[in-house]
């Protein structure tokens, strides 16, 4: 097992965001996490990355308890995240942002190579490579955030709404990319509002509601579940 | 006469620049006006005196001792007084910094008295005549050290990995952490560099002006901070430029008969520059994108 | 009234209380600028000095009645507040702070150099008119005014500017005039406080109004709780009385005071009463869910 | 044909060497829903910024109900009757939901600092009206039950709705919505759509940027397509869906 | 607060009456902050005086006690402290502050409360004018400055000078004014006037400005730290003229800061620890001071602090009362009173006449008496 979350409880002051979430991700899988606004998806990802300390519960990554590790050490274990709302480094250029993505790596030559690959995937970023990331359009920033995460060559990638604000063609492209990197060996935990797309590429999925897992199972099955259809697929 | 005055101004400016570099570094990373910086500079100067008098050290060793002490001091201050406040309002660490600065000032007064002490002669000063201008060895030393430090800093921030990490951390701690950056270490490192610069400044200024006092950090710190802002806070060449600009302007102000308004010159210039370039001479303009 | 006070309190305590009141008025003035509107001012003491000198000179040289002289001091400070505010308030954040600091130092240097203020020799012989009764009344009026300002359409526009200038502008708030109005109000109270100070201390010297004093006011406001009227009152009270209470440790007093500042800030990063609103205390509305953010990025 | 409420004429803006919006012209009729679509970085948000006065155009004219507005300060434009939401949410986080909306009414109310101090009956009346109108706007966006929460504590989708409520409170004639459905699930998008229809029913004109094609196609009367700052197409949803240039640049495939 | 006055007085008398065995004298001065050095010295002198008095049995059958309070060199705190000393500690007299600035701020409070205030250091103008309870036991600049100027012209033959002023220091600005008048009266030419601010460390611009003027001397009206640093820079740039100044320069720190550069600098003041020529009383004082301070010599502030307490004690004895309203009158009558710091007479306006003026010169790193100038 790659990642296992056991009975996670998280609060923001008086607000209880997660009330005992348990789930797991197997090596090589794409696992989708879906749910309404405020269900606790982002909170789950941020807790995994060590940005939020849980009240209780444990996070086991490749057999190691990482619940109490600081975020930078978690990243060093091969676990990277595309955060919600892009969070690019606005006062750094596009190119520098990508370099930051490769911060944990030391293979200079390959880094150059990988930047090229990112530019191939998102030609728009190459056109803008000297521009300050803060002045990019919303979608361009989203591409950059994705590109930056790819630069770290993670073992497990956490994606928080990677398709938000992207043009339809790019949404397609993003999901293709996710599939592709998954095939090349990266395990993926995906949070998406675009449940339709998410379920179509995922192996398994969890449905989160007000801080609790209410449904889980095979992605295909869930996509056909009438309850899910009604609540999350808008059908 | 004028050229001599300009040289006077440049030397004064170089001392401002030395302190301003530290301000700008710390500000650049954690957006904190570290008002205790002037006090670190003051402590550095006293350690320098101590090294020379009590431990009988030469210039280089004293400089290193002062820098090392201040690195420890600066890093501890960050640990104790700023780190717990990292995620609160921007003004909270500012107040904490003022508290630290009051503390250090009174502590130093307690330890060594309110009186200034002279800096013992560690190097034999000599005067060189270049045409109509006279330059002293100490003046040259200050200018050389300031330029070297600036070059070194620029190199670190621009080309060394931790320098880039500093810039990333300065924008967004969480996202920087998500890149694998140890934000605490980066910030400690920033304080270490900033404080060692302040210490070096303290020792050199002590030698040049020949006096060290518990209150020396107050005005010097303020002027240096102005210099940093004038040059564009966060910008390393900006700090240098701002320092020199201020030093020369003040000196020429005195030479031109505005000596009673000397202390207003720096600030008037500052306000005028800010009105035309709201982020200082070399500061990047703020981009508005919504 | 004052004689009643001096039956119960000796003049030392009265002096300390008057001083506290004077600082309260100034701190509440700074609060509307920095706490409510979010505009950093490092030059508050300068406005105090403008009010102090104006009131003193009006009274001594032009025989203006005390209350009118006080008002004159406040208005003069507000006028200069507008004059300096107009060009500088378009600066943001720390740049504004440093510009106001610069302005404060310029004012001090000017006061050292112009003859009417007595220059560096100071202005002596100001009659003592400031009484505890008057200060209590003025503090009450100031609190009342601040409370009303804050809980109004005007007050909301101030907070909007603090929270997001671009959004505030998009809601139709005229940023420039609103900021300047806030600045004028804040500096008016600084000037008023200065006038009271002049007629209490009876001697003015520019050295007394340096940037250190400005930072003192900022400390009152931040440590009390930015934007919170009860917070500012508590912060000012604690920090004004602390040095008096700390007298027993004599020489270590300021050292402890500095340490205390750091300690209090760390223990209550949002200030002693950060987020506490007077209206909520007064009307015991259902308490707000503030849910302090555990994380939340740097920006 | 109804009246034109907003007219753009050859509007251009350059950032350094980059032409973000390149002589774009369009007319929006009163009471309609107009969508602006295009690839990421096409210049859609920039057009919103030009209309609301965040940037002055490098060249060209913008007219609102016949009056030129280019170069005017944002607050004056709001006063004239244009409101907007932001692609990156910009709420007043430390204020309550209700107070956020109250600020929306700033330009429709008068009380200044003097009024606030004296607080006469007129002021009290106005304050009451502000509260009532704000609650009304919150009810419209189904947020009235959260009136006392701090804006920053709302979940994303609700924050987006609050932005719309706040914009509505300024009683605009024209409302600009920048990706209002981003970050919402299909269910929530449905709700939002009906809310936008309700806004239209109140007689407002809506100008909308959105990447969710189902949302756009269902809602808008006419669509303008932008690519690299240029207008590449305009027409009804049906026309746009079939436009090969639009498919190539933006849609990728026909949607429907 | 008009109504409160009677009340206060009543309290004051009560305290004096049943305070019983002690008479309290307040010390107003800095023990921390920029002026701490003066405050500390003043206090030392005061304590020695109190000890001497108490050892001799006290006055009016009571012991003398000092209430010390630190205002940290801050003006507004100075007033609070004054208020506290008077109303809470019920002192009958205050000695201090050693600086003109804070004395001016504290004096109105003492005056209103009818408590005697005697400064042991304020030498500038505008102090005793504040009221009839305000005294000082110093050589005032208005007397010392002109006397020294005359000496410079007549004995040293100075024709042209430059004047250096600390523009934000009340003492310095005041002294400069006195010198300017005296210089004009003596027909000396002022070649250049330059200023600096308190705490400055850099004087290169000012020195460059006077460098080529070739003055006979430099009139320096500021404090010693800056004086030492100024001369250091002057010598570095090749200026050879000596410096002359008032008691602001009187401290060993001058030599510490200036080293070689202040050799030949001159300082005038109302007291110097001149062991060779000192009278019996002064000698005893110097000995006692040295014994208590590891052999260090007393300065003007300690001597004047000592005298201030002695003056008060004598006035109380003469009035046979420790009520300030009464002993104030006796204090004002002081004439040809000889203390450790010299002979003092209070004029009609309470301004002291102290003779002689000591003109000290720095020689071999020490203040040595160059001459004494009589003022009467
Ligand atoms: N910093 C915070 N402070 C207080 N409450 C918060 C904070 N962040 C999130 N919450 C609350 O925690 C709950 C879970 O939020 P979270 O962001 O994890 O939801 P989500 O599933 O990611 O929603 P969305 O789809 O809108 O992104 C919500 O009720 C939210 O309001
Ligand atoms: N202030 C600026 N400085 C430089 N370039 C800018 C600036 N603002 C916008 N741009 C550039 O202009 C282009 C248009 O940006 P805009 O935000 O309008 O795109 P958009 O159409 O809204 O895209 P998205 O759908 O991704 O939000 C982008 O390529 C962006 O990088
Ligand atoms: C400490 C002294 C040098 C002060 C000076 N005598 C004055 O009157 O202010
Ligand atoms: Mg989320
Ligand atoms: Mg956009």
mmCIF file of N, CA and C in Angstrom, chain C residues 146-204:
data_model
loop_
_atom_site.group_PDB
_atom_site.id
_atom_site.type_symbol
_atom_site.label_atom_id
_atom_site.label_comp_id
_atom_site.label_asym_id
_atom_site.label_seq_id
_atom_site.Cartn_x
_atom_site.Cartn_y
_atom_site.Cartn_z
ATOM 1 N N UNK C 146 -15.603 57.220 17.898
ATOM 2 C CA UNK C 146 -14.987 56.107 17.181
ATOM 3 C C UNK C 146 -15.980 54.964 17.006
ATOM 4 N N UNK C 147 -16.752 54.747 18.053
ATOM 5 C CA UNK C 147 -17.725 53.676 17.993
ATOM 6 C C UNK C 147 -18.744 53.955 16.888
ATOM 7 N N UNK C 148 -19.234 55.188 16.878
ATOM 8 C CA UNK C 148 -20.232 55.522 15.868
ATOM 9 C C UNK C 148 -19.656 55.473 14.466
ATOM 10 N N UNK C 149 -18.431 55.959 14.322
ATOM 11 C CA UNK C 149 -17.809 55.954 12.997
ATOM 12 C C UNK C 149 -17.670 54.529 12.484
ATOM 13 N N UNK C 150 -17.220 53.666 13.392
ATOM 14 C CA UNK C 150 -16.941 52.309 12.971
ATOM 15 C C UNK C 150 -18.197 51.579 12.530
ATOM 16 N N UNK C 151 -19.277 51.805 13.256
ATOM 17 C CA UNK C 151 -20.499 51.095 12.935
ATOM 18 C C UNK C 151 -21.386 51.928 12.028
ATOM 19 N N UNK C 152 -20.869 52.210 10.865
ATOM 20 C CA UNK C 152 -21.639 53.024 9.943
ATOM 21 C C UNK C 152 -21.215 52.677 8.532
ATOM 22 N N UNK C 153 -21.875 53.275 7.599
ATOM 23 C CA UNK C 153 -21.516 53.068 6.200
ATOM 24 C C UNK C 153 -20.071 53.494 5.987
ATOM 25 N N UNK C 154 -19.727 54.619 6.591
ATOM 26 C CA UNK C 154 -18.365 55.113 6.469
ATOM 27 C C UNK C 154 -17.367 54.105 7.047
ATOM 28 N N UNK C 155 -17.670 53.611 8.232
ATOM 29 C CA UNK C 155 -16.778 52.653 8.884
ATOM 30 C C UNK C 155 -16.585 51.387 8.067
ATOM 31 N N UNK C 156 -17.673 50.924 7.481
ATOM 32 C CA UNK C 156 -17.549 49.716 6.648
ATOM 33 C C UNK C 156 -16.628 49.966 5.467
ATOM 34 N N UNK C 157 -16.717 51.169 4.897
ATOM 35 C CA UNK C 157 -15.853 51.423 3.746
ATOM 36 C C UNK C 157 -14.386 51.462 4.178
ATOM 37 N N UNK C 158 -14.138 51.893 5.397
ATOM 38 C CA UNK C 158 -12.748 51.865 5.897
ATOM 39 C C UNK C 158 -12.235 50.436 5.991
ATOM 40 N N UNK C 159 -13.049 49.586 6.591
ATOM 41 C CA UNK C 159 -12.619 48.192 6.739
ATOM 42 C C UNK C 159 -12.461 47.544 5.368
ATOM 43 N N UNK C 160 -13.339 47.898 4.455
ATOM 44 C CA UNK C 160 -13.239 47.338 3.111
ATOM 45 C C UNK C 160 -11.893 47.682 2.498
ATOM 46 N N UNK C 161 -11.456 48.913 2.697
ATOM 47 C CA UNK C 161 -10.154 49.317 2.162
ATOM 48 C C UNK C 161 -9.051 48.478 2.787
ATOM 49 N N UNK C 162 -9.162 48.255 4.095
ATOM 50 C CA UNK C 162 -8.147 47.445 4.763
ATOM 51 C C UNK C 162 -8.110 46.028 4.195
ATOM 52 N N UNK C 163 -9.281 45.475 3.959
ATOM 53 C CA UNK C 163 -9.337 44.077 3.560
ATOM 54 C C UNK C 163 -8.933 43.865 2.102
ATOM 55 N N UNK C 164 -9.351 44.728 1.215
ATOM 56 C CA UNK C 164 -9.022 44.553 -0.197
ATOM 57 C C UNK C 164 -9.334 45.842 -0.948
ATOM 58 N N UNK C 165 -8.280 46.562 -1.276
ATOM 59 C CA UNK C 165 -8.499 47.868 -1.904
ATOM 60 C C UNK C 165 -9.190 47.760 -3.251
ATOM 61 N N UNK C 166 -8.761 46.774 -4.019
ATOM 62 C CA UNK C 166 -9.318 46.674 -5.366
ATOM 63 C C UNK C 166 -10.805 46.346 -5.292
ATOM 64 N N UNK C 167 -11.141 45.413 -4.424
ATOM 65 C CA UNK C 167 -12.545 45.057 -4.299
ATOM 66 C C UNK C 167 -13.347 46.236 -3.756
ATOM 67 N N UNK C 168 -12.767 46.960 -2.809
ATOM 68 C CA UNK C 168 -13.477 48.104 -2.249
ATOM 69 C C UNK C 168 -13.776 49.126 -3.341
ATOM 70 N N UNK C 169 -12.784 49.347 -4.171
ATOM 71 C CA UNK C 169 -12.958 50.295 -5.260
ATOM 72 C C UNK C 169 -14.050 49.814 -6.199
ATOM 73 N N UNK C 170 -14.047 48.522 -6.440
ATOM 74 C CA UNK C 170 -15.051 47.964 -7.331
ATOM 75 C C UNK C 170 -16.448 48.053 -6.725
ATOM 76 N N UNK C 171 -16.527 48.210 -5.412
ATOM 77 C CA UNK C 171 -17.834 48.377 -4.776
ATOM 78 C C UNK C 171 -18.244 49.847 -4.761
ATOM 79 N N UNK C 172 -17.435 50.695 -5.343
ATOM 80 C CA UNK C 172 -17.803 52.104 -5.419
ATOM 81 C C UNK C 172 -17.211 52.957 -4.317
ATOM 82 N N UNK C 173 -16.277 52.411 -3.553
ATOM 83 C CA UNK C 173 -15.646 53.216 -2.507
ATOM 84 C C UNK C 173 -14.555 54.087 -3.140
ATOM 85 N N UNK C 174 -14.618 55.372 -2.899
ATOM 86 C CA UNK C 174 -13.574 56.259 -3.398
ATOM 87 C C UNK C 174 -12.383 56.149 -2.458
ATOM 88 N N UNK C 175 -11.403 55.392 -2.895
ATOM 89 C CA UNK C 175 -10.297 55.044 -2.017
ATOM 90 C C UNK C 175 -9.581 56.290 -1.489
ATOM 91 N N UNK C 176 -9.253 57.177 -2.405
ATOM 92 C CA UNK C 176 -8.456 58.331 -2.009
ATOM 93 C C UNK C 176 -9.168 59.176 -0.952
ATOM 94 N N UNK C 177 -10.386 59.605 -1.247
ATOM 95 C CA UNK C 177 -11.042 60.485 -0.274
ATOM 96 C C UNK C 177 -11.323 59.755 1.033
ATOM 97 N N UNK C 178 -11.674 58.488 0.924
ATOM 98 C CA UNK C 178 -11.989 57.769 2.163
ATOM 99 C C UNK C 178 -10.746 57.632 3.041
ATOM 100 N N UNK C 179 -9.633 57.268 2.424
ATOM 101 C CA UNK C 179 -8.400 57.153 3.192
ATOM 102 C C UNK C 179 -8.034 58.499 3.824
ATOM 103 N N UNK C 180 -8.154 59.541 3.043
ATOM 104 C CA UNK C 180 -7.763 60.848 3.560
ATOM 105 C C UNK C 180 -8.676 61.270 4.702
ATOM 106 N N UNK C 181 -9.966 60.961 4.562
ATOM 107 C CA UNK C 181 -10.874 61.296 5.662
ATOM 108 C C UNK C 181 -10.463 60.556 6.927
ATOM 109 N N UNK C 182 -10.162 59.276 6.770
ATOM 110 C CA UNK C 182 -9.742 58.502 7.940
ATOM 111 C C UNK C 182 -8.472 59.107 8.544
ATOM 112 N N UNK C 183 -7.570 59.482 7.674
ATOM 113 C CA UNK C 183 -6.314 60.062 8.123
ATOM 114 C C UNK C 183 -6.566 61.383 8.850
ATOM 115 N N UNK C 184 -7.454 62.175 8.286
ATOM 116 C CA UNK C 184 -7.762 63.462 8.902
ATOM 117 C C UNK C 184 -8.389 63.266 10.279
ATOM 118 N N UNK C 185 -9.290 62.301 10.378
ATOM 119 C CA UNK C 185 -9.933 62.054 11.671
ATOM 120 C C UNK C 185 -8.887 61.586 12.690
ATOM 121 N N UNK C 186 -8.085 60.641 12.266
ATOM 122 C CA UNK C 186 -7.060 60.106 13.165
ATOM 123 C C UNK C 186 -6.083 61.173 13.617
ATOM 124 N N UNK C 187 -5.657 62.014 12.692
ATOM 125 C CA UNK C 187 -4.683 63.030 13.060
ATOM 126 C C UNK C 187 -5.343 64.153 13.865
ATOM 127 N N UNK C 188 -6.632 64.362 13.638
ATOM 128 C CA UNK C 188 -7.331 65.339 14.469
ATOM 129 C C UNK C 188 -7.239 64.937 15.939
ATOM 130 N N UNK C 189 -7.507 63.671 16.193
ATOM 131 C CA UNK C 189 -7.458 63.238 17.587
ATOM 132 C C UNK C 189 -6.030 63.275 18.135
ATOM 133 N N UNK C 190 -5.069 63.009 17.262
ATOM 134 C CA UNK C 190 -3.676 63.147 17.699
ATOM 135 C C UNK C 190 -3.407 64.590 18.102
ATOM 136 N N UNK C 191 -3.887 65.517 17.287
ATOM 137 C CA UNK C 191 -3.675 66.934 17.568
ATOM 138 C C UNK C 191 -4.345 67.354 18.863
ATOM 139 N N UNK C 192 -5.563 66.856 19.044
ATOM 140 C CA UNK C 192 -6.303 67.157 20.266
ATOM 141 C C UNK C 192 -5.507 66.665 21.477
ATOM 142 N N UNK C 193 -5.033 65.447 21.347
ATOM 143 C CA UNK C 193 -4.260 64.859 22.428
ATOM 144 C C UNK C 193 -2.992 65.674 22.686
ATOM 145 N N UNK C 194 -2.380 66.144 21.608
ATOM 146 C CA UNK C 194 -1.190 66.978 21.752
ATOM 147 C C UNK C 194 -1.478 68.263 22.508
ATOM 148 N N UNK C 195 -2.599 68.877 22.215
ATOM 149 C CA UNK C 195 -2.973 70.109 22.899
ATOM 150 C C UNK C 195 -3.122 69.880 24.402
ATOM 151 N N UNK C 196 -3.746 68.768 24.747
ATOM 152 C CA UNK C 196 -3.904 68.428 26.162
ATOM 153 C C UNK C 196 -2.537 68.206 26.810
ATOM 154 N N UNK C 197 -1.692 67.533 26.071
ATOM 155 C CA UNK C 197 -0.342 67.238 26.558
ATOM 156 C C UNK C 197 0.411 68.534 26.849
ATOM 157 N N UNK C 198 0.330 69.462 25.904
ATOM 158 C CA UNK C 198 1.035 70.738 26.073
ATOM 159 C C UNK C 198 0.579 71.438 27.342
ATOM 160 N N UNK C 199 -0.721 71.412 27.589
ATOM 161 C CA UNK C 199 -1.250 72.125 28.742
ATOM 162 C C UNK C 199 -1.197 71.313 30.023
ATOM 163 N N UNK C 200 -0.610 70.127 29.913
ATOM 164 C CA UNK C 200 -0.346 69.357 31.124
ATOM 165 C C UNK C 200 1.127 69.495 31.502
ATOM 166 N N UNK C 201 1.987 69.221 30.528
ATOM 167 C CA UNK C 201 3.426 69.225 30.776
ATOM 168 C C UNK C 201 3.963 70.653 30.894
ATOM 169 N N UNK C 202 3.328 71.574 30.193
ATOM 170 C CA UNK C 202 3.657 72.996 30.255
ATOM 171 C C UNK C 202 4.973 73.352 29.591
ATOM 172 N N UNK C 203 5.614 72.392 29.006
ATOM 173 C CA UNK C 203 6.871 72.667 28.334
ATOM 174 C C UNK C 203 6.981 71.714 27.153
ATOM 175 N N UNK C 204 7.255 72.251 25.986
ATOM 176 C CA UNK C 204 7.339 71.392 24.809
ATOM 177 C C UNK C 204 8.740 71.434 24.247
#
